[in-house]
Coordinates of C-alpha atoms and ligand atoms in Angstrom, one line a residue:
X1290 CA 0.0 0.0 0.0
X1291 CA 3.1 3.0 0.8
X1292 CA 4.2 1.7 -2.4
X1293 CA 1.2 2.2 -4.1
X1294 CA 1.1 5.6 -3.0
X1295 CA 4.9 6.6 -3.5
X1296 CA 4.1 5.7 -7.1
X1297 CA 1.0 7.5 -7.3
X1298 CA 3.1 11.0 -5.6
X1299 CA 5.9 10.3 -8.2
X1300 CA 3.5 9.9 -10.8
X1301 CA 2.1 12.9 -9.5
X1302 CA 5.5 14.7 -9.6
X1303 CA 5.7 15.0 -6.0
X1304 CA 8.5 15.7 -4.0
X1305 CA 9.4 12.5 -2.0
X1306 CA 13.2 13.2 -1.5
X1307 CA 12.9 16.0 1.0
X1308 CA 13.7 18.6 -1.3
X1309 CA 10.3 19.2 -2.3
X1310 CA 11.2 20.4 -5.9
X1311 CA 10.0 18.8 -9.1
X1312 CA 12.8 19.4 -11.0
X1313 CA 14.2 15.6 -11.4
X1314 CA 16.4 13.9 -13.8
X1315 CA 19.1 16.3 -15.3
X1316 CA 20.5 17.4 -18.6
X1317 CA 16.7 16.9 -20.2
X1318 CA 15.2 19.2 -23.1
X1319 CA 11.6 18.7 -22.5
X1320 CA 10.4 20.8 -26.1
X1321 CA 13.4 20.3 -28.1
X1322 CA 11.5 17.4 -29.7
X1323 CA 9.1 19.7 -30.6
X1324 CA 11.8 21.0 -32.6
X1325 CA 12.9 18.4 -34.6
X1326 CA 16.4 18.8 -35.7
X1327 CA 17.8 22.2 -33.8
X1328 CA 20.0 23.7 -36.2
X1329 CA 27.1 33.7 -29.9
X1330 CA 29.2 34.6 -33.1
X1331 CA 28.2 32.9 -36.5
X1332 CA 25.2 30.8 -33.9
X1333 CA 21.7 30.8 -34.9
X1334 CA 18.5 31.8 -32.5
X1335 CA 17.5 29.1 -30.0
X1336 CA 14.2 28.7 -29.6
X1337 CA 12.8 29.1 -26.4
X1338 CA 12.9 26.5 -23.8
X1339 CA 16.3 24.7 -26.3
X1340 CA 18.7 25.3 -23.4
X1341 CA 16.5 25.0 -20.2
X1342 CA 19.3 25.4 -17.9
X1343 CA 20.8 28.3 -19.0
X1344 CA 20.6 31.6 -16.9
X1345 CA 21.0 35.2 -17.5
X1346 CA 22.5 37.5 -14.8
X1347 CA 22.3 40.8 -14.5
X1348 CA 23.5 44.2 -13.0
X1349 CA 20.1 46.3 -13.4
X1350 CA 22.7 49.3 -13.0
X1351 CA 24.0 48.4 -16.8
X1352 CA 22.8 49.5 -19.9
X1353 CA 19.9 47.8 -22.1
X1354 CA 18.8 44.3 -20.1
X1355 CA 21.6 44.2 -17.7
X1356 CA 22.8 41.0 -19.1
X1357 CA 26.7 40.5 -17.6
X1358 CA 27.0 36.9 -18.2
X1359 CA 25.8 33.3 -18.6
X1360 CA 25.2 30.5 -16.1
X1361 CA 23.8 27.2 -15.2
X1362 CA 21.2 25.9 -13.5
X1363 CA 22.6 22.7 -11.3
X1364 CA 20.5 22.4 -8.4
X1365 CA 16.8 24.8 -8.0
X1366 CA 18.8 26.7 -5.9
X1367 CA 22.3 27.3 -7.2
X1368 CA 24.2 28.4 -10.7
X1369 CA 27.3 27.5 -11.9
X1370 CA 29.0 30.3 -13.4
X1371 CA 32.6 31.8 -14.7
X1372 CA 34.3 33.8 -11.3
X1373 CA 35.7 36.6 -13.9
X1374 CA 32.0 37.8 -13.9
X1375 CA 32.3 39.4 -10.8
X1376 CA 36.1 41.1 -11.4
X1377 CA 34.5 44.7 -11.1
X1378 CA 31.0 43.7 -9.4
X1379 CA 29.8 45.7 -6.8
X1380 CA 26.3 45.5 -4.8
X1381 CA 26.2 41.9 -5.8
X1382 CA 22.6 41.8 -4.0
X1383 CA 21.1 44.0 -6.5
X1384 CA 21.8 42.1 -9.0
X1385 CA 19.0 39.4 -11.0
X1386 CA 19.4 35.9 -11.9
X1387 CA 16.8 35.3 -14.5
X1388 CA 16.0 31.5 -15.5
X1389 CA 14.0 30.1 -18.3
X1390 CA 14.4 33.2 -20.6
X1391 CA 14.5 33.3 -24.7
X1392 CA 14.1 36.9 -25.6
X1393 CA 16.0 39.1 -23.0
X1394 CA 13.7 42.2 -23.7
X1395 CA 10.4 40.2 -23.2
X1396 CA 10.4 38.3 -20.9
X1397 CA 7.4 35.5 -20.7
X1398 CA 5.6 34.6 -17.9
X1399 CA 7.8 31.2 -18.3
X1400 CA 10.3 33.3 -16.7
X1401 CA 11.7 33.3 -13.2
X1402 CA 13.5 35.7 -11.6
X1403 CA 15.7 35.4 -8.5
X1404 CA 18.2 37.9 -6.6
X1405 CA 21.6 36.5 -5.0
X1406 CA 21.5 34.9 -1.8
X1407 CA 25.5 34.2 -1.8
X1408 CA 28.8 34.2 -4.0
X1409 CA 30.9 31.6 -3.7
X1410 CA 34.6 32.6 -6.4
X1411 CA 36.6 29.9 -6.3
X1412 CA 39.5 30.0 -3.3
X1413 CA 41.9 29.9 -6.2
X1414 CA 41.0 31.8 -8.7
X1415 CA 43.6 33.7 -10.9
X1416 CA 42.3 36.6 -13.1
X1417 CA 46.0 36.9 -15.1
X1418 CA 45.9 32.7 -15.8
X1419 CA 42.5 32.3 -16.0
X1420 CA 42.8 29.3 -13.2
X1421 CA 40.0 28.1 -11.5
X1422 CA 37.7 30.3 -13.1
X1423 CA 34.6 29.6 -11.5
X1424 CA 32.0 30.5 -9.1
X1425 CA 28.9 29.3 -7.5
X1426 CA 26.1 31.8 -7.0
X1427 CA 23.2 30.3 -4.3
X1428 CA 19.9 32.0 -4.9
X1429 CA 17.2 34.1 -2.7
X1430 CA 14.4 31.3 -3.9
X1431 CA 14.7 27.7 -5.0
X1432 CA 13.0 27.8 -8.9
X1433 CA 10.0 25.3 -10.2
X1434 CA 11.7 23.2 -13.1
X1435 CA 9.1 23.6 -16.2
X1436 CA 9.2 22.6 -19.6
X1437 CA 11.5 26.2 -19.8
X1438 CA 13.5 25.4 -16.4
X1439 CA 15.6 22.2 -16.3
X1440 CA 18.8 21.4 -14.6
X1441 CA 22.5 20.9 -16.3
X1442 CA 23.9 17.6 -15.2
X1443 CA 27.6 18.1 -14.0
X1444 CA 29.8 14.7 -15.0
X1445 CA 32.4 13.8 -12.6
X1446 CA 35.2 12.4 -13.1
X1447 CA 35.1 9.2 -14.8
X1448 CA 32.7 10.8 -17.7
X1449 CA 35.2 10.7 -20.9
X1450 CA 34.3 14.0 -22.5
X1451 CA 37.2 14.0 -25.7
X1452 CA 34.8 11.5 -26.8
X1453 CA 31.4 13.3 -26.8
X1454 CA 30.5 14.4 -30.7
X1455 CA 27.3 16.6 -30.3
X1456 CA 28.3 19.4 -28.3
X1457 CA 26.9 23.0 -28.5
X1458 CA 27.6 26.2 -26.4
X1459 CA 24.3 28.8 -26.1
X1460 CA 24.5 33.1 -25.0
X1461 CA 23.4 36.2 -24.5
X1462 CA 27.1 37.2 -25.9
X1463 CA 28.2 39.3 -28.5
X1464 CA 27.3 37.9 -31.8
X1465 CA 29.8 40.1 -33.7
X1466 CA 34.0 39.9 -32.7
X1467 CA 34.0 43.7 -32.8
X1468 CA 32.4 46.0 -30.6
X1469 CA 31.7 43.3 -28.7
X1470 CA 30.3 45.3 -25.6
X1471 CA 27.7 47.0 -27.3
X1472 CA 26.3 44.2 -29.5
X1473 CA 24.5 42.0 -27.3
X1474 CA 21.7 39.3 -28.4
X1475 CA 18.3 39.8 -27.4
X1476 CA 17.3 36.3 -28.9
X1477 CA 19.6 33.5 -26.8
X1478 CA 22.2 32.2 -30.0
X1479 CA 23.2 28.8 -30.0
X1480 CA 26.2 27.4 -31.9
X1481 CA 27.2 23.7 -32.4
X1482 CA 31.2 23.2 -31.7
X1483 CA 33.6 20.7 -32.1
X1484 CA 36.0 19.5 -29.1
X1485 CA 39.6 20.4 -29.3
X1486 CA 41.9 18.3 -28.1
X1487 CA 44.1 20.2 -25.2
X1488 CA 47.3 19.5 -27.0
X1489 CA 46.8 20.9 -30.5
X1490 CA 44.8 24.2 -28.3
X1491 CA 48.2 24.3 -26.5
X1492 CA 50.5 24.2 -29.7
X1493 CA 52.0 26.7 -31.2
X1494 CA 50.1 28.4 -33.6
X1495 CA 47.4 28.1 -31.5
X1496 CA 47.2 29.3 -27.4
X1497 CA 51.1 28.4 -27.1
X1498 CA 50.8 26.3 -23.4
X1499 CA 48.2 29.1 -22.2
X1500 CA 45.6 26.0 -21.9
X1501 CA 45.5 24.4 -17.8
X1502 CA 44.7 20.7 -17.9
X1503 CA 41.3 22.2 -16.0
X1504 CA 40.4 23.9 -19.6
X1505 CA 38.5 22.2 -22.8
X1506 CA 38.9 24.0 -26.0
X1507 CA 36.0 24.1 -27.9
X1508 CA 35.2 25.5 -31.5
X1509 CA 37.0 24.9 -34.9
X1510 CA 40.3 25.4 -36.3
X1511 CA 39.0 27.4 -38.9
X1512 CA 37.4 30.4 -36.2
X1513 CA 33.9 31.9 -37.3
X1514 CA 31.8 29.8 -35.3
X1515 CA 32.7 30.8 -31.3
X1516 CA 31.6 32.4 -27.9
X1517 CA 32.3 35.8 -27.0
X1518 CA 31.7 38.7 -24.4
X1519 CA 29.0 37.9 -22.8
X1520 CA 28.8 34.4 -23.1
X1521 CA 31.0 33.8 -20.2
X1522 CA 29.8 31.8 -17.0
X1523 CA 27.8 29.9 -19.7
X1524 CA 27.3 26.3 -20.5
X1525 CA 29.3 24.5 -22.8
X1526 CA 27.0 20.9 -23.2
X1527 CA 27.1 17.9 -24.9
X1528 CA 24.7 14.8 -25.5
X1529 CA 25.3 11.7 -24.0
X1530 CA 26.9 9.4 -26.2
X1531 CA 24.4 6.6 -25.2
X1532 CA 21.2 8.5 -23.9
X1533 CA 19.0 11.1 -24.5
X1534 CA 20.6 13.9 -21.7
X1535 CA 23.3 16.7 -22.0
X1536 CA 26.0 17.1 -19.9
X1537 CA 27.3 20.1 -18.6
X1538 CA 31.2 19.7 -19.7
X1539 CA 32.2 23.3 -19.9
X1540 CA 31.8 26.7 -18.8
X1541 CA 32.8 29.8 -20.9
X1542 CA 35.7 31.3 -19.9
X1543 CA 37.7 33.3 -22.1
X1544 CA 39.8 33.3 -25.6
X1545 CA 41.9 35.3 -27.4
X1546 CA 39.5 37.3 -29.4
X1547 CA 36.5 36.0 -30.7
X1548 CA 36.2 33.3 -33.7
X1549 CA 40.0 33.8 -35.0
X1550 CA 41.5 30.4 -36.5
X1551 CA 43.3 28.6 -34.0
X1552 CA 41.8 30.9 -31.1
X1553 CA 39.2 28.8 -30.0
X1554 CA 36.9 29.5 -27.0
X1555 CA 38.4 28.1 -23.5
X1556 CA 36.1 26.6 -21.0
X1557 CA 36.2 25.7 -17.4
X1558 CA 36.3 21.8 -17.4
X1559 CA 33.3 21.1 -14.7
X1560 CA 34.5 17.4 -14.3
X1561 CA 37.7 18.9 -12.7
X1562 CA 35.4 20.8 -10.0
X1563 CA 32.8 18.5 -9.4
X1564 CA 34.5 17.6 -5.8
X1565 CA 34.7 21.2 -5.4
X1566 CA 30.9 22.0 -6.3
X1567 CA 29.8 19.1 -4.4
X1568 CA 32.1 21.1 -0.8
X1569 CA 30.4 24.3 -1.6
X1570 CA 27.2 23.1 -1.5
X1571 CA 27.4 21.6 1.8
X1572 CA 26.9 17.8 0.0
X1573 CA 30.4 16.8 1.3
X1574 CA 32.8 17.1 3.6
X1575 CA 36.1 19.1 2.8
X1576 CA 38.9 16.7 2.1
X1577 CA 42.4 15.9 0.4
X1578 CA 40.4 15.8 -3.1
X1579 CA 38.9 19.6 -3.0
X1580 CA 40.2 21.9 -5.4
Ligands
4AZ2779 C1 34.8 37.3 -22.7 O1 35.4 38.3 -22.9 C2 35.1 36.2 -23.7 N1 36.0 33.5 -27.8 C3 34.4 35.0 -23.7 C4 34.6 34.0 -24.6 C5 35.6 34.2 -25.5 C6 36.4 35.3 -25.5 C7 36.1 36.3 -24.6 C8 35.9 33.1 -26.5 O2 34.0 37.1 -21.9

């Protein structure tokens, strides 16, 4: 009979793990199958709901929609985001996390909005090298997951990214390499990219050793297709090689311009951090294996 009705509250979509959010299974795309074949600089314009995990945050102090930079959604109550977003940040608690958006300047009542509850920058962050460049930010509300709100799966350590295919990075970035600050999407752009492996990114020719073992470079050799200001903090995903979910492989970081040949976008590798991620929010215990 309890297991009658357990099945009938998860069928339900009740909460029965304690967390009382509906959110569930991660990495999941509820309307991109809607969208049949889903076709940033040289992106396209996602449709809403593509990238359900993505998050926009914002300084209401700057110009147009605020946006400053991309995030992820990995729990209904935190985002995983780039530390370099917060270089220059002040009155942090002003600022707006806004989660299930398409169109920045109209925003649907698919939308939720959220302030900053706390900023966790990586102990170790290093603006010059680029190290460690991440951040968690916890939020003033836990979200409802929707067919618009879903959460990013972060892969630990044993998850053999180099050999993910489909992978595809999504912003509210510049969609132009010049003038990059004032030309900002309205429409979220999403771009399909190719993994680099870390070796030919560190050759010469190409970012000359400036690429950490924590980094993925991701884009093509070629350039025109790439993330730029703006994108940073944002997710870098690719599909399971054997199921129907994305994994949350990379955040954006930086790059040497935006889409030159051999100057592909660098990304935080979130395999790297997921023992740090998993200390920071309180789901284990500090040990010898935090980063
Ligand atoms: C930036 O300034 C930035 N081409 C982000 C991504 C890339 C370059 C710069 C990658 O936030």
């Amino acid at each position: 009979m309890a297991l009658l009705l357990l099945l009938v509250l998860l069928a339900l979509g009740w909460p029965v793990h304690g967390t009382w959010d509906n959110c569930g299974t991660c990495g999941l795309r509820p309307l991109a199958s809607f969208y049949g074949k889903w076709r940033v600089v040289g992106g396209t314009n996602a449709r809403p709901g593509a990238w359900p995990w993505i998050v926009s945050i914002q300084d209401p102090w700057t110009i147009g929609s605020g946006h400053i930079c991309g995030g992820s959604l990995i729990t209904p109550q935190w985002v995983i985001t780039a530390a370099h977003c917060f270089i220059n940040a002040s009155y942090i608690s002003t600022w707006r996390v806004v989660i299930g958006a398409n169109r920045l300047s109209r925003l649907g009542p698919e939308v939720q909005v959220r302030h900053i509850r706390q900023l966790l920058i990586h102990e170790h962050y290093n603006q010059p090298t680029h190290w460690n460049d991440i951040a968690l930010l916890e939020l003033d509300q836990p979200v409802q997951c929707s067919s618009y709100i879903q959460l990013a799966c972060v892969p630990d350590i044993s998850l053999r990214v180099q050999e993910l295919k489909n992978c595809y990075v999504s912003g509210w970035g510049a969609t132009t390499a010049r003038s990059a600050s004032v030309n900002e999407s309205d429409v979220l752009q999403e771009a399909r990219v190719h993994l680099i492996d870390t070796g030919i990114c560190n050759s010469s020719w190409w970012y000359r050793g400036e690429i950490h073992h924590h980094n993925l470079c991701a884009g093509y050799e070629r350039g025109v297709i790439d993330t730029c200001q703006g994108d940073s903090g944002g997710p870098l995903v690719c599909k399971d090689n054997y199921r129907d979910y994305f994994w949350l492989v990379g955040l954006t970081s930086w790059g040497r311009g935006c889409a030159r040949a051999r100057q592909p976008g660098v990304y935080v590798s979130t395999q790297h951090f997921y023992n740090w991620i998993l200390v920071q929010l309180g789901l284990r215990a500090a040990g010898r294996a935090a980063e």
